[in-house]
Short mmCIF file of N, CA and C in Angstrom, two decimals:
data_model
loop_
_atom_site.label_atom_id
_atom_site.label_comp_id
_atom_site.label_asym_id
_atom_site.label_seq_id
_atom_site.Cartn_x
_atom_site.Cartn_y
_atom_site.Cartn_z
N MET A 25 -65.60 25.12 -90.23
CA MET A 25 -64.72 22.99 -91.43
C MET A 25 -66.01 22.39 -91.03
N SER A 26 -67.17 22.21 -92.24
CA SER A 26 -67.93 21.37 -91.81
C SER A 26 -67.43 20.26 -92.42
N PHE A 27 -66.94 19.93 -93.71
CA PHE A 27 -66.79 19.21 -94.47
C PHE A 27 -67.59 18.00 -94.49
N ASN A 28 -68.60 18.54 -95.05
CA ASN A 28 -69.42 17.07 -95.80
C ASN A 28 -69.83 16.39 -93.91
N LYS A 29 -69.63 16.59 -92.66
CA LYS A 29 -70.43 16.01 -91.50
C LYS A 29 -69.27 15.01 -91.84
N LYS A 30 -68.07 14.80 -92.18
CA LYS A 30 -67.56 13.83 -91.85
C LYS A 30 -66.05 13.87 -91.02
N SER A 31 -65.19 13.53 -90.68
CA SER A 31 -64.40 13.85 -89.52
C SER A 31 -63.08 13.50 -90.91
N PRO A 32 -62.45 14.43 -91.05
CA PRO A 32 -60.95 14.00 -92.18
C PRO A 32 -59.69 13.08 -91.43
N TRP A 33 -59.78 12.48 -92.50
CA TRP A 33 -58.99 11.11 -91.94
C TRP A 33 -57.40 11.80 -92.56
N ILE A 34 -56.21 11.32 -91.43
CA ILE A 34 -54.58 11.55 -92.43
C ILE A 34 -54.29 10.39 -92.27
N LEU A 35 -53.55 10.35 -93.35
CA LEU A 35 -52.39 8.87 -93.60
C LEU A 35 -51.28 9.96 -93.51
N HIS A 36 -50.03 9.53 -92.76
CA HIS A 36 -48.90 9.81 -92.56
C HIS A 36 -48.03 9.17 -93.54
N TYR A 37 -47.30 9.76 -94.78
CA TYR A 37 -45.88 8.75 -95.39
C TYR A 37 -44.23 9.70 -95.12
N ASP A 38 -43.65 8.77 -94.51
CA ASP A 38 -42.04 9.83 -94.09
C ASP A 38 -41.09 9.46 -95.22
N ALA A 39 -41.18 9.87 -96.54
CA ALA A 39 -40.72 10.48 -97.18
C ALA A 39 -39.42 10.58 -96.94
N THR A 40 -38.14 9.16 -96.46
CA THR A 40 -36.64 9.68 -95.79
C THR A 40 -36.01 10.71 -95.22
N SER A 41 -36.99 11.48 -94.44
CA SER A 41 -36.65 12.20 -93.04
C SER A 41 -35.98 12.19 -92.28
N CYS A 42 -35.28 13.19 -91.19
CA CYS A 42 -34.09 12.39 -90.36
C CYS A 42 -35.30 12.00 -89.13
N ASN A 43 -36.41 12.19 -88.92
CA ASN A 43 -37.90 12.12 -88.25
C ASN A 43 -38.05 13.32 -87.28
N GLY A 44 -37.14 14.21 -87.12
CA GLY A 44 -37.70 15.69 -86.73
C GLY A 44 -39.24 16.21 -86.74
N CYS A 45 -39.15 15.79 -88.25
CA CYS A 45 -41.02 16.17 -88.48
C CYS A 45 -42.08 15.10 -87.80
N ASP A 46 -41.71 13.59 -88.31
CA ASP A 46 -42.38 12.87 -87.95
C ASP A 46 -42.76 12.88 -86.56
N ILE A 47 -41.48 13.15 -85.75
CA ILE A 47 -42.26 13.31 -84.10
C ILE A 47 -43.03 14.64 -84.06
N GLU A 48 -43.32 15.65 -84.89
CA GLU A 48 -43.78 16.11 -85.00
C GLU A 48 -45.04 16.40 -84.81
N VAL A 49 -45.21 15.53 -86.35
CA VAL A 49 -46.74 15.36 -86.53
C VAL A 49 -47.02 14.64 -85.53
N LEU A 50 -46.63 13.39 -84.73
CA LEU A 50 -46.83 12.63 -83.99
C LEU A 50 -47.42 12.98 -82.51
N ALA A 51 -46.82 14.23 -81.70
CA ALA A 51 -46.41 14.99 -81.08
C ALA A 51 -47.92 15.79 -81.18
N SER A 52 -48.73 15.95 -82.23
CA SER A 52 -49.39 16.71 -82.59
C SER A 52 -50.88 15.91 -82.68
N LEU A 53 -50.95 14.89 -82.25
CA LEU A 53 -51.54 13.55 -82.13
C LEU A 53 -52.16 13.61 -80.53
N THR A 54 -51.07 13.48 -80.18
CA THR A 54 -50.88 13.45 -78.07
C THR A 54 -51.85 14.69 -78.06
N PRO A 55 -52.47 14.33 -76.35
CA PRO A 55 -53.30 15.55 -75.92
C PRO A 55 -52.84 16.50 -75.26
N LEU A 56 -51.34 17.02 -75.62
CA LEU A 56 -50.76 18.05 -75.62
C LEU A 56 -50.72 18.78 -76.27
N TYR A 57 -51.66 18.53 -77.81
CA TYR A 57 -52.11 19.69 -78.47
C TYR A 57 -52.84 19.05 -79.20
N ASP A 58 -53.57 17.69 -79.55
CA ASP A 58 -54.87 17.39 -79.57
C ASP A 58 -55.43 17.39 -80.88
N VAL A 59 -54.93 17.27 -82.30
CA VAL A 59 -55.76 17.83 -83.50
C VAL A 59 -56.91 16.97 -83.71
N GLU A 60 -57.15 15.93 -82.61
CA GLU A 60 -58.20 15.18 -82.79
C GLU A 60 -59.30 16.29 -81.76
N ARG A 61 -58.99 16.86 -81.17
CA ARG A 61 -60.37 17.90 -80.95
C ARG A 61 -60.80 18.56 -82.14
N PHE A 62 -60.57 18.80 -83.26
CA PHE A 62 -60.86 19.07 -84.71
C PHE A 62 -61.77 18.21 -85.35
N GLY A 63 -61.69 16.46 -84.97
CA GLY A 63 -62.17 15.28 -85.74
C GLY A 63 -61.38 15.34 -86.42
N VAL A 64 -60.45 15.35 -86.26
CA VAL A 64 -59.11 14.60 -87.42
C VAL A 64 -58.67 13.17 -86.81
N VAL A 65 -58.89 12.55 -87.63
CA VAL A 65 -57.90 11.44 -87.03
C VAL A 65 -57.21 10.19 -88.03
N ASN A 66 -56.19 9.91 -87.32
CA ASN A 66 -55.10 9.18 -88.02
C ASN A 66 -55.27 8.07 -88.42
N THR A 67 -54.91 7.62 -89.96
CA THR A 67 -55.33 6.48 -90.51
C THR A 67 -54.06 6.04 -91.06
N GLY A 68 -54.12 4.70 -91.05
CA GLY A 68 -52.78 3.40 -91.96
C GLY A 68 -52.95 3.43 -93.41
N ASP A 69 -54.28 3.30 -93.61
CA ASP A 69 -55.12 3.05 -94.60
C ASP A 69 -55.10 3.89 -96.18
N PRO A 70 -54.82 3.93 -96.95
CA PRO A 70 -54.92 4.78 -98.04
C PRO A 70 -56.48 5.20 -98.73
N ARG A 71 -57.37 4.11 -98.10
CA ARG A 71 -58.20 4.36 -98.94
C ARG A 71 -59.42 4.95 -98.04
N HIS A 72 -58.83 4.99 -96.55
CA HIS A 72 -59.61 5.63 -95.26
C HIS A 72 -59.40 7.24 -95.93
N ALA A 73 -58.30 7.71 -96.37
CA ALA A 73 -57.67 8.82 -96.09
C ALA A 73 -58.07 10.30 -96.72
N ASP A 74 -58.54 10.65 -96.53
CA ASP A 74 -58.67 12.91 -97.33
C ASP A 74 -57.54 13.86 -96.72
N ILE A 75 -56.44 13.66 -96.50
CA ILE A 75 -55.51 14.42 -96.51
C ILE A 75 -53.82 13.04 -96.35
N LEU A 76 -52.90 13.64 -97.30
CA LEU A 76 -51.63 13.09 -97.02
C LEU A 76 -50.93 13.94 -96.82
N LEU A 77 -50.48 13.53 -95.50
CA LEU A 77 -49.31 14.31 -94.78
C LEU A 77 -47.93 14.16 -95.01
N ILE A 78 -47.13 14.57 -95.80
CA ILE A 78 -45.62 14.37 -96.57
C ILE A 78 -44.47 14.38 -95.62
N THR A 79 -43.44 13.81 -94.99
CA THR A 79 -42.21 14.46 -93.94
C THR A 79 -41.70 14.07 -95.24
N GLY A 80 -40.05 15.00 -95.28
CA GLY A 80 -38.83 14.44 -95.37
C GLY A 80 -38.64 14.93 -97.12
N SER A 81 -37.49 14.52 -97.60
CA SER A 81 -37.52 15.29 -98.92
C SER A 81 -37.94 13.51 -100.02
N VAL A 82 -37.83 13.66 -101.44
CA VAL A 82 -38.37 13.01 -102.39
C VAL A 82 -36.90 12.14 -102.89
N ASN A 83 -37.30 10.39 -102.83
CA ASN A 83 -35.63 10.60 -103.66
C ASN A 83 -37.15 9.35 -104.67
N GLY A 84 -35.92 8.82 -105.65
CA GLY A 84 -36.13 8.27 -106.28
C GLY A 84 -36.92 6.75 -106.40
N GLN A 85 -36.98 5.97 -104.52
CA GLN A 85 -37.30 4.87 -104.24
C GLN A 85 -38.56 5.50 -103.68
N SER A 86 -38.96 6.53 -103.37
CA SER A 86 -39.94 6.62 -102.66
C SER A 86 -41.40 7.41 -103.71
N ILE A 87 -40.48 8.03 -105.08
CA ILE A 87 -42.08 8.39 -105.77
C ILE A 87 -43.11 7.17 -106.12
N PRO A 88 -42.41 5.92 -106.66
CA PRO A 88 -43.55 5.08 -107.06
C PRO A 88 -44.66 5.03 -105.43
N VAL A 89 -43.54 4.56 -104.44
CA VAL A 89 -44.94 4.05 -103.63
C VAL A 89 -45.68 6.10 -102.96
N ILE A 90 -45.15 7.13 -102.81
CA ILE A 90 -46.33 8.21 -103.05
C ILE A 90 -47.25 8.35 -103.82
N LYS A 91 -46.98 8.36 -105.65
CA LYS A 91 -48.02 8.24 -106.35
C LYS A 91 -48.91 7.36 -105.83
N GLN A 92 -48.02 5.58 -105.54
CA GLN A 92 -49.50 4.58 -105.43
C GLN A 92 -50.88 5.43 -104.40
N LEU A 93 -49.67 5.39 -102.72
CA LEU A 93 -50.68 6.41 -101.83
C LEU A 93 -51.35 7.13 -102.03
N TYR A 94 -51.26 8.40 -103.31
CA TYR A 94 -52.21 9.23 -103.65
C TYR A 94 -53.22 8.56 -104.70
N GLU A 95 -52.87 7.88 -105.70
CA GLU A 95 -53.94 6.97 -106.17
C GLU A 95 -55.04 6.29 -105.71
N GLN A 96 -54.83 5.90 -104.75
CA GLN A 96 -55.51 4.95 -103.56
C GLN A 96 -56.07 5.39 -102.78
N MET A 97 -55.80 6.61 -102.60
CA MET A 97 -57.02 7.67 -101.86
C MET A 97 -57.87 7.95 -103.01
N PRO A 98 -59.28 8.47 -102.63
CA PRO A 98 -60.28 8.31 -102.58
C PRO A 98 -60.65 10.45 -103.10
N ASP A 99 -61.46 10.74 -103.67
CA ASP A 99 -61.50 11.91 -104.16
C ASP A 99 -62.70 12.61 -103.26
N PRO A 100 -62.98 13.79 -102.67
CA PRO A 100 -61.79 14.69 -102.89
C PRO A 100 -60.53 14.66 -101.84
N LYS A 101 -58.95 15.15 -102.26
CA LYS A 101 -58.71 14.54 -101.07
C LYS A 101 -57.13 15.54 -101.40
N ALA A 102 -56.60 15.60 -100.51
CA ALA A 102 -56.03 17.03 -99.77
C ALA A 102 -54.43 16.37 -99.71
N VAL A 103 -53.17 17.02 -100.30
CA VAL A 103 -51.20 16.91 -99.82
C VAL A 103 -51.03 17.60 -98.80
N VAL A 104 -50.59 17.08 -97.54
CA VAL A 104 -49.52 18.82 -96.99
C VAL A 104 -48.40 18.57 -97.00
N ALA A 105 -47.27 19.06 -97.43
CA ALA A 105 -45.74 18.83 -97.17
C ALA A 105 -45.58 19.44 -96.09
N VAL A 106 -44.77 18.49 -95.23
CA VAL A 106 -44.41 19.09 -93.39
C VAL A 106 -42.88 19.18 -93.70
N GLY A 107 -42.20 20.22 -93.47
CA GLY A 107 -41.35 20.31 -93.56
C GLY A 107 -40.19 21.22 -94.42
N ILE A 108 -39.75 21.20 -94.19
CA ILE A 108 -38.45 22.01 -95.36
C ILE A 108 -38.36 21.27 -96.00
N CYS A 109 -38.12 20.03 -96.26
CA CYS A 109 -37.84 19.06 -96.44
C CYS A 109 -38.89 18.75 -97.38
N ALA A 110 -39.93 18.17 -97.14
CA ALA A 110 -41.02 17.72 -97.79
C ALA A 110 -41.17 19.28 -99.20
N THR A 111 -41.05 20.71 -98.73
CA THR A 111 -41.40 21.56 -99.26
C THR A 111 -40.54 21.60 -100.52
N SER A 112 -39.61 21.36 -100.07
CA SER A 112 -38.03 22.07 -101.36
C SER A 112 -37.13 21.21 -101.14
N GLY A 113 -36.89 19.84 -99.93
CA GLY A 113 -35.97 19.16 -100.25
C GLY A 113 -34.81 19.23 -99.08
N GLY A 114 -35.04 21.04 -98.71
CA GLY A 114 -34.20 21.13 -97.56
C GLY A 114 -32.41 20.75 -97.82
N ILE A 115 -32.12 20.68 -96.81
CA ILE A 115 -30.82 21.07 -96.66
C ILE A 115 -29.80 19.37 -97.88
N PHE A 116 -30.93 19.01 -97.97
CA PHE A 116 -30.69 17.55 -98.68
C PHE A 116 -30.83 17.90 -100.41
N ALA A 117 -31.42 18.82 -100.47
CA ALA A 117 -31.87 19.06 -101.92
C ALA A 117 -31.08 19.13 -103.24
N ASP A 118 -29.55 19.51 -102.47
CA ASP A 118 -28.47 19.00 -103.78
C ASP A 118 -28.18 17.48 -104.10
N CYS A 119 -28.11 16.23 -102.73
CA CYS A 119 -27.67 15.35 -103.11
C CYS A 119 -28.27 14.90 -104.30
N TYR A 120 -26.90 13.68 -104.29
CA TYR A 120 -27.46 13.10 -105.96
C TYR A 120 -29.28 12.25 -105.38
N ASN A 121 -28.87 11.56 -104.27
CA ASN A 121 -30.13 11.18 -104.42
C ASN A 121 -31.60 11.30 -104.14
N VAL A 122 -31.50 13.02 -104.32
CA VAL A 122 -32.21 13.54 -103.96
C VAL A 122 -33.51 14.24 -105.24
N GLU A 123 -34.99 14.03 -104.89
CA GLU A 123 -35.29 14.92 -106.54
C GLU A 123 -35.85 15.68 -105.53
N GLY A 124 -36.30 16.33 -104.90
CA GLY A 124 -36.84 17.70 -104.11
C GLY A 124 -37.49 17.35 -103.36
N GLY A 125 -38.77 18.16 -103.30
CA GLY A 125 -40.44 18.06 -102.34
C GLY A 125 -41.17 17.71 -102.88
N ALA A 126 -42.08 17.10 -101.69
CA ALA A 126 -43.21 16.34 -102.40
C ALA A 126 -43.93 16.79 -104.01
N ASP A 127 -43.84 18.49 -104.23
CA ASP A 127 -44.47 18.48 -105.57
C ASP A 127 -43.22 18.52 -106.65
N LYS A 128 -42.46 17.78 -106.92
CA LYS A 128 -41.95 17.02 -108.04
C LYS A 128 -42.78 16.11 -108.27
N VAL A 129 -43.26 15.67 -107.20
CA VAL A 129 -44.54 14.42 -107.55
C VAL A 129 -45.89 14.21 -107.62
N LEU A 130 -46.53 15.18 -106.96
CA LEU A 130 -48.10 15.71 -106.42
C LEU A 130 -48.32 17.02 -106.47
N PRO A 131 -49.17 17.13 -106.41
CA PRO A 131 -49.78 18.30 -106.41
C PRO A 131 -50.34 18.82 -104.80
N VAL A 132 -49.32 19.83 -104.60
CA VAL A 132 -49.63 19.98 -102.79
C VAL A 132 -50.17 21.21 -102.64
N ASP A 133 -51.22 20.91 -101.60
CA ASP A 133 -52.26 22.28 -101.18
C ASP A 133 -51.64 22.89 -100.84
N VAL A 134 -51.24 22.43 -99.04
CA VAL A 134 -50.44 23.10 -98.16
C VAL A 134 -49.04 23.11 -97.69
N TYR A 135 -48.46 23.86 -98.08
CA TYR A 135 -46.78 23.53 -97.38
C TYR A 135 -46.78 23.97 -95.65
N VAL A 136 -46.14 22.94 -94.98
CA VAL A 136 -45.63 23.91 -93.60
C VAL A 136 -44.47 23.54 -93.60
N PRO A 137 -43.58 25.03 -93.49
CA PRO A 137 -42.58 25.34 -93.30
C PRO A 137 -41.84 24.72 -91.87
N GLY A 138 -40.67 24.44 -91.77
CA GLY A 138 -39.60 24.59 -90.65
C GLY A 138 -39.18 23.30 -90.54
N CYS A 139 -37.96 23.44 -89.72
CA CYS A 139 -36.94 22.49 -89.56
C CYS A 139 -36.58 22.35 -87.92
N ALA A 140 -37.37 20.87 -87.44
CA ALA A 140 -38.89 20.10 -87.87
C ALA A 140 -39.71 21.33 -87.61
N ALA A 141 -41.00 21.19 -87.96
CA ALA A 141 -42.07 21.78 -88.58
C ALA A 141 -42.70 21.87 -87.26
N ARG A 142 -43.55 22.61 -86.15
CA ARG A 142 -44.11 23.02 -84.97
C ARG A 142 -44.81 21.66 -84.86
N PRO A 143 -45.76 21.44 -84.20
CA PRO A 143 -47.20 20.71 -83.86
C PRO A 143 -47.84 21.66 -83.83
N GLN A 144 -48.18 23.03 -83.97
CA GLN A 144 -48.95 24.61 -84.05
C GLN A 144 -49.31 24.58 -85.65
N SER A 145 -48.34 24.76 -86.04
CA SER A 145 -48.33 24.61 -87.21
C SER A 145 -48.49 23.73 -87.94
N ILE A 146 -48.61 22.17 -87.94
CA ILE A 146 -49.06 20.78 -88.20
C ILE A 146 -49.95 21.67 -88.44
N ILE A 147 -50.93 21.77 -87.37
CA ILE A 147 -52.21 21.09 -87.33
C ILE A 147 -53.00 22.53 -87.43
N ASP A 148 -52.23 23.63 -87.93
CA ASP A 148 -53.00 24.74 -89.29
C ASP A 148 -52.95 24.79 -90.13
N GLY A 149 -51.61 23.80 -90.44
CA GLY A 149 -51.48 23.05 -92.06
C GLY A 149 -53.35 22.34 -92.07
N ILE A 150 -53.20 21.08 -91.12
CA ILE A 150 -54.22 20.21 -91.52
C ILE A 150 -55.60 20.57 -92.07
N LEU A 151 -55.57 22.14 -91.08
CA LEU A 151 -57.16 22.54 -90.88
C LEU A 151 -57.00 23.72 -92.56
N LYS A 152 -56.33 24.48 -92.47
CA LYS A 152 -56.07 24.35 -94.09
C LYS A 152 -56.58 23.39 -94.77
N ALA A 153 -55.78 22.30 -94.95
CA ALA A 153 -56.14 21.61 -95.59
C ALA A 153 -57.28 20.88 -96.15
N CYS A 154 -58.10 20.64 -94.72
CA CYS A 154 -59.71 20.95 -94.35
C CYS A 154 -60.80 22.03 -95.45
N ASP A 155 -60.10 22.55 -95.15
CA ASP A 155 -60.91 23.97 -95.81
C ASP A 155 -60.78 23.41 -97.46
N ILE A 156 -59.39 23.27 -97.64
CA ILE A 156 -59.21 22.79 -99.39
C ILE A 156 -60.34 21.32 -99.29
N LEU A 157 -60.45 20.79 -98.69
CA LEU A 157 -61.48 19.59 -98.98
C LEU A 157 -62.42 20.05 -99.32
N GLU A 158 -63.01 20.83 -98.31
CA GLU A 158 -64.21 21.29 -98.53
C GLU A 158 -64.44 22.05 -99.41
N GLU A 159 -63.84 22.92 -100.18
CA GLU A 159 -63.90 23.35 -101.61
C GLU A 159 -63.55 22.09 -102.28
N LYS A 160 -63.11 21.49 -102.65
CA LYS A 160 -62.85 20.69 -103.38
C LYS A 160 -64.03 19.69 -103.35
N GLN A 161 -64.93 19.06 -102.61
CA GLN A 161 -66.08 18.31 -102.36
C GLN A 161 -67.23 19.47 -102.58
N LYS A 162 -67.97 20.70 -102.44
CA LYS A 162 -68.48 21.21 -103.25
C LYS A 162 -68.18 21.28 -104.79
N ALA A 163 -66.82 21.80 -105.40
CA ALA A 163 -66.64 21.38 -106.69
C ALA A 163 -67.32 19.76 -106.88
N LEU A 164 -67.02 18.91 -106.55
CA LEU A 164 -67.20 17.83 -107.65
C LEU A 164 -68.70 17.47 -107.09
N LYS A 165 -69.05 18.38 -106.05
CA LYS A 165 -71.01 17.78 -106.04
C LYS A 165 -71.51 18.77 -107.22
N GLY A 166 -70.84 19.87 -107.42
CA GLY A 166 -71.52 20.79 -108.52
C GLY A 166 -71.34 20.69 -109.99
N ARG A 167 -70.48 19.19 -110.34
CA ARG A 167 -70.19 18.70 -111.19
C ARG A 167 -71.51 17.88 -111.63
#
């Protein structure tokens, strides 16, 4: 994971989750699991983010927000769907207001299943997204 000598920055967006996966994403940032040891930094600004982490199922109100965040991120970028709700809609998939998982709106690069997804799985998904970012960076330079 060299990713162009730059630390990958993640942007976390909660799309109507129960906060179970959100707590696990935050736990992966704490010293116990410490995703920062891999150089990963959490940011609140999409213009600085390389990886978009989405938790929760997607509904009609969150679709424009997710699209706007994705469009504001510079290329190359990767999307990680964290938890079963973000991957497929989960137990809320049949609800009247749920469109489904994040892949209904954006091209998802990495799926992290679980209810709630474990911090180790989230870190693994972030590192896989870093590898995908490196491939996308090489493809952009090759153009």
